[in-house]
mmCIF file of C-alpha atoms in Angstrom:
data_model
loop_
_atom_site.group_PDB
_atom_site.id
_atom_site.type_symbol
_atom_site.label_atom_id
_atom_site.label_comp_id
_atom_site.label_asym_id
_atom_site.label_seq_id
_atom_site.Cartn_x
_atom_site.Cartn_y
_atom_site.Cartn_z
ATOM 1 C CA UNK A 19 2.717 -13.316 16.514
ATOM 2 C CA UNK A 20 0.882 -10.289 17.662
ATOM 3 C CA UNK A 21 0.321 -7.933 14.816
ATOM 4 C CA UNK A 22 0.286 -4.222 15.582
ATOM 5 C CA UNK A 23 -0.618 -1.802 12.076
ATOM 6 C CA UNK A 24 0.214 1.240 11.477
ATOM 7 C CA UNK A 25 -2.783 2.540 8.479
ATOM 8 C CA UNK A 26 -0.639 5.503 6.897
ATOM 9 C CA UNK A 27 -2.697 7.860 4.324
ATOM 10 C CA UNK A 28 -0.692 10.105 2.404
ATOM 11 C CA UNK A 29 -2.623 13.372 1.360
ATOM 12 C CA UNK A 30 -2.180 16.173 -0.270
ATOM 13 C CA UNK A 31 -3.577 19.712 1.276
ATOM 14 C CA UNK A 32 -7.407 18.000 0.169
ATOM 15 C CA UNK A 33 -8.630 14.291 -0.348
ATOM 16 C CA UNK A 34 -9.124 13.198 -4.205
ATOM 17 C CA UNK A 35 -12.094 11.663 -3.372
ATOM 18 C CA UNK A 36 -14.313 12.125 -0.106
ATOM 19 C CA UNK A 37 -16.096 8.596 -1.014
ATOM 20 C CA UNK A 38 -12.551 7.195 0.443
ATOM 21 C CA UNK A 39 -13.264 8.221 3.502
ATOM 22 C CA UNK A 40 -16.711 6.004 3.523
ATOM 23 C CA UNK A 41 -14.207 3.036 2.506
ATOM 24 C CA UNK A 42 -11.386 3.987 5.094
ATOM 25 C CA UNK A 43 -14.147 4.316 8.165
ATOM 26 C CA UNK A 44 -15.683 0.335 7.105
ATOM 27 C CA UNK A 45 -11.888 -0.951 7.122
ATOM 28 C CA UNK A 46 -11.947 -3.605 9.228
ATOM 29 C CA UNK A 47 -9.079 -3.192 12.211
ATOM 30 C CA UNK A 48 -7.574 -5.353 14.102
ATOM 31 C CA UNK A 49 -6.705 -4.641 17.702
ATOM 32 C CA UNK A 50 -3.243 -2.286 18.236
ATOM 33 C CA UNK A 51 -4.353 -0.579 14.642
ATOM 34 C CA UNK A 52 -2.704 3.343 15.108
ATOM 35 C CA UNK A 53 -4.443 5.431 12.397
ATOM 36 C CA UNK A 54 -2.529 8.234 10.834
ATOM 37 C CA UNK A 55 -2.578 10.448 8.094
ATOM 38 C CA UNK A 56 0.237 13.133 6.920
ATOM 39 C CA UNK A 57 -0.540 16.147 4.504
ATOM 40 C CA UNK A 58 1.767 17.874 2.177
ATOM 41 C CA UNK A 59 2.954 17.955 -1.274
ATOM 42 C CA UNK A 60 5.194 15.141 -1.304
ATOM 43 C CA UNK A 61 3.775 11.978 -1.081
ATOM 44 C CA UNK A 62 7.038 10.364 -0.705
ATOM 45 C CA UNK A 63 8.394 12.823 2.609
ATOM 46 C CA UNK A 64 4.504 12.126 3.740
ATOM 47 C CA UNK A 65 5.408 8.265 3.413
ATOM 48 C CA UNK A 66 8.524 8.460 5.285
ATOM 49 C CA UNK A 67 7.451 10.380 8.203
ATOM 50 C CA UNK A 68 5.174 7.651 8.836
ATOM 51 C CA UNK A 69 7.231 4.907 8.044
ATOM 52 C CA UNK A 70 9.742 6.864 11.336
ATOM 53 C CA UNK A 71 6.735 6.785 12.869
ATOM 54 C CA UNK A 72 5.437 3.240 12.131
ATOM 55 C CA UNK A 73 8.884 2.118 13.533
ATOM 56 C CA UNK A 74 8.921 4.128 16.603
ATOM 57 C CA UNK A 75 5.627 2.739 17.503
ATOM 58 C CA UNK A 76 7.268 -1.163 17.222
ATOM 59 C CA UNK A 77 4.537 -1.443 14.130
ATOM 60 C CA UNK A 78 4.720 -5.100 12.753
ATOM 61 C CA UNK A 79 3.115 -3.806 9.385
ATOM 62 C CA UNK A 80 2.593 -0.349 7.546
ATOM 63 C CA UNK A 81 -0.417 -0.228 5.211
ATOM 64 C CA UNK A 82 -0.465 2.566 2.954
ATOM 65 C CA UNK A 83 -3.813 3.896 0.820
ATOM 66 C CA UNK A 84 -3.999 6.625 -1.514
ATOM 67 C CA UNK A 85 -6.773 8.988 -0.436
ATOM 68 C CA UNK A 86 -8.523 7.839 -4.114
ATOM 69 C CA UNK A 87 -8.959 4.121 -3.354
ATOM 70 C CA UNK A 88 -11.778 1.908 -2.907
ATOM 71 C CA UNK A 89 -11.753 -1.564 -1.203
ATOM 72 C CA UNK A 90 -13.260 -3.830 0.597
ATOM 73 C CA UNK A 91 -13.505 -3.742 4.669
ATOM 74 C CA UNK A 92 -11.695 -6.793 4.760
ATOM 75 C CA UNK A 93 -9.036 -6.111 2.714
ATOM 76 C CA UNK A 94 -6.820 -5.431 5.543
ATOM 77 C CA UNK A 95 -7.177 -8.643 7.125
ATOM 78 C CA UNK A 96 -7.140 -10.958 3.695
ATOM 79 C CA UNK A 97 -3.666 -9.000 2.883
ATOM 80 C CA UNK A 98 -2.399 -10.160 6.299
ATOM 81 C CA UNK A 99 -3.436 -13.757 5.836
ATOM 82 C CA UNK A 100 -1.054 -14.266 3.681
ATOM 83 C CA UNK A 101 1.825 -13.320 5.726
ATOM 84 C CA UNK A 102 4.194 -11.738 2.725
ATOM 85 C CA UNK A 103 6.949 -9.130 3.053
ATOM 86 C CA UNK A 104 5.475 -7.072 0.863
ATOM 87 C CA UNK A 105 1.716 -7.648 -0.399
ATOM 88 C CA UNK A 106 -0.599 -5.334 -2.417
ATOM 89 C CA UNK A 107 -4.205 -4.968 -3.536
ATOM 90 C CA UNK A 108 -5.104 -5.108 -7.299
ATOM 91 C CA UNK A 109 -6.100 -1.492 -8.182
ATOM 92 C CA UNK A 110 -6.010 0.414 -11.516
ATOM 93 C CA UNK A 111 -4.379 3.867 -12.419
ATOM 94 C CA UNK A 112 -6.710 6.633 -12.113
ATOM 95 C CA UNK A 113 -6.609 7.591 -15.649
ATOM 96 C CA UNK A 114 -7.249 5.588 -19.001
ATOM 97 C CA UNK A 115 -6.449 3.162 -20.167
ATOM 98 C CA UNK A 116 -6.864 2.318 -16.294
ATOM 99 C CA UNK A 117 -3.748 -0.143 -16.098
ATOM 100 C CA UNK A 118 -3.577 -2.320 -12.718
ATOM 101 C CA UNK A 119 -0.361 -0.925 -10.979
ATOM 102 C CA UNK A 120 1.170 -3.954 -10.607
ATOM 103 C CA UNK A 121 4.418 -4.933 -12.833
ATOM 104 C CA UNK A 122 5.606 -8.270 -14.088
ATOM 105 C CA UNK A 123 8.585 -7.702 -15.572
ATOM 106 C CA UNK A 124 11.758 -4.801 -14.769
ATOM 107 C CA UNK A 125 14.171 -3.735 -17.564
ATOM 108 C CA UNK A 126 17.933 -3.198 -17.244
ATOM 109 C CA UNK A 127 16.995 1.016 -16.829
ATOM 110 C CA UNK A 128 14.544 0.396 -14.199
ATOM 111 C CA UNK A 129 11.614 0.762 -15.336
ATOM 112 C CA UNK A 130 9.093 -1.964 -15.134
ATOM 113 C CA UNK A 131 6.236 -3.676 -17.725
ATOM 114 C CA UNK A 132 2.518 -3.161 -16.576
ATOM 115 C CA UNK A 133 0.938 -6.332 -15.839
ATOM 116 C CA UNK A 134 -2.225 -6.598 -18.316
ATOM 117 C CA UNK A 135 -5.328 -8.124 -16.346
ATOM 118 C CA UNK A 136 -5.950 -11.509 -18.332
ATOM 119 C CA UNK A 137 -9.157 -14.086 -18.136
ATOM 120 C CA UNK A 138 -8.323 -17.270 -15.879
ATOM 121 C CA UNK A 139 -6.073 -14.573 -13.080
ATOM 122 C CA UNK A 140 -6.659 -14.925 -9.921
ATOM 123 C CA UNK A 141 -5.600 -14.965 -6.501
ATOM 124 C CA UNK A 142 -2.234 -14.193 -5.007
ATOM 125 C CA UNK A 143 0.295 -13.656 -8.194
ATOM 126 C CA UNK A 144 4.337 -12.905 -8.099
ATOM 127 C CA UNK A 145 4.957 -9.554 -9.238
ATOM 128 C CA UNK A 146 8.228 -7.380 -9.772
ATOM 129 C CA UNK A 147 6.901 -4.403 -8.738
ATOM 130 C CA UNK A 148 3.499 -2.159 -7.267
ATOM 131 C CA UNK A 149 2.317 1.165 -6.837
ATOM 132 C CA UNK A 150 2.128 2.496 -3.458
ATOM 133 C CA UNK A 151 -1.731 3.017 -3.540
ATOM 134 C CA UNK A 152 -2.868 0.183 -1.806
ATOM 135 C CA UNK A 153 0.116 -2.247 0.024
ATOM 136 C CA UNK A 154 0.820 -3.846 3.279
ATOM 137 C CA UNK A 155 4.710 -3.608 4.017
ATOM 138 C CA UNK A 156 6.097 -5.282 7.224
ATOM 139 C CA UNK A 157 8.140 -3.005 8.935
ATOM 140 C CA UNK A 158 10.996 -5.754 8.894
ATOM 141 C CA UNK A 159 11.751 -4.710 5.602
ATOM 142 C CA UNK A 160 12.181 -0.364 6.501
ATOM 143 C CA UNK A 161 14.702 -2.004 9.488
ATOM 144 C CA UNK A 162 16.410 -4.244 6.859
ATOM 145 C CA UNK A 163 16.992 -1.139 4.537
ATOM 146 C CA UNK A 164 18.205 1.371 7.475
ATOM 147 C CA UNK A 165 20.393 -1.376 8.383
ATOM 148 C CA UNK A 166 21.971 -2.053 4.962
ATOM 149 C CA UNK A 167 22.042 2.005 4.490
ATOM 150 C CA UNK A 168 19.350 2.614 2.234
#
């Protein structure tokens, strides 16, 4: 299957942190990669313009990074390998007590249980539930949710 990414970099009016940019210009990119970044003051109106976008352009796969992340210039390309609906890089929150955004375990209200970093974890691991900072969607899933009327 040909694989056409759409990188999507929701910002506010400034970047949190310039050294992302260093990151974000050593992300390895596979051919048919569109670039594009959307400023405002919701992250979440930023997201959906580009995920319009992402479809319009017949995107197989929307990665999203928070302007504050760090990673490695593979990342990109070990995410895809593993050819998941909905995949995301291990990342902690900005402030302490630096908690990985990823969530094992959702309650009847919604809300979800961090998921505590523990010697012997590795690798690819189930989760209920990410952050938006660092994950690689396919755009299969934005087309499944228009068409159910989400």
């Amino acid at each position: 299957m040909n694989k056409k990414i759409f990188v999507a970099i929701p910002t506010g009016e400034r970047g949190r942190n310039a050294d992302f940019y260093d990151y974000y210009n050593q992300l390895i990119k596979p051919d048919n990669t569109i670039l594009c970044s959307a400023h405002g003051s919701s992250p979440a109106r930023s997201r959906n313009i580009m995920i319009r976008q992402a479809l319009e352009n017949e995107c197989t796969h929307i990665l999203f990074l928070d302007d504050d992340m760090v990673f490695e210039p593979n990342m990109l390309n070990k995410l895809l390998a593993h050819d998941k609906d909905i995949i995301t890089g291990l990342y902690l929150l900005r402030n302490y007590p630096h908690l990985p955004v990823i969530f094992d375990k959702e309650y009847v209200n919604g809300s979800c249980q961090y998921s505590f970093l523990r010697e012997g974890r590795s690798g690819l691991e189930e989760i209920t539930n990410c952050g938006f900072g660092s994950v690689l969607i396919k755009t299969s899933v934005f087309t499944m949710m228009i068409e159910k009327g989400y």
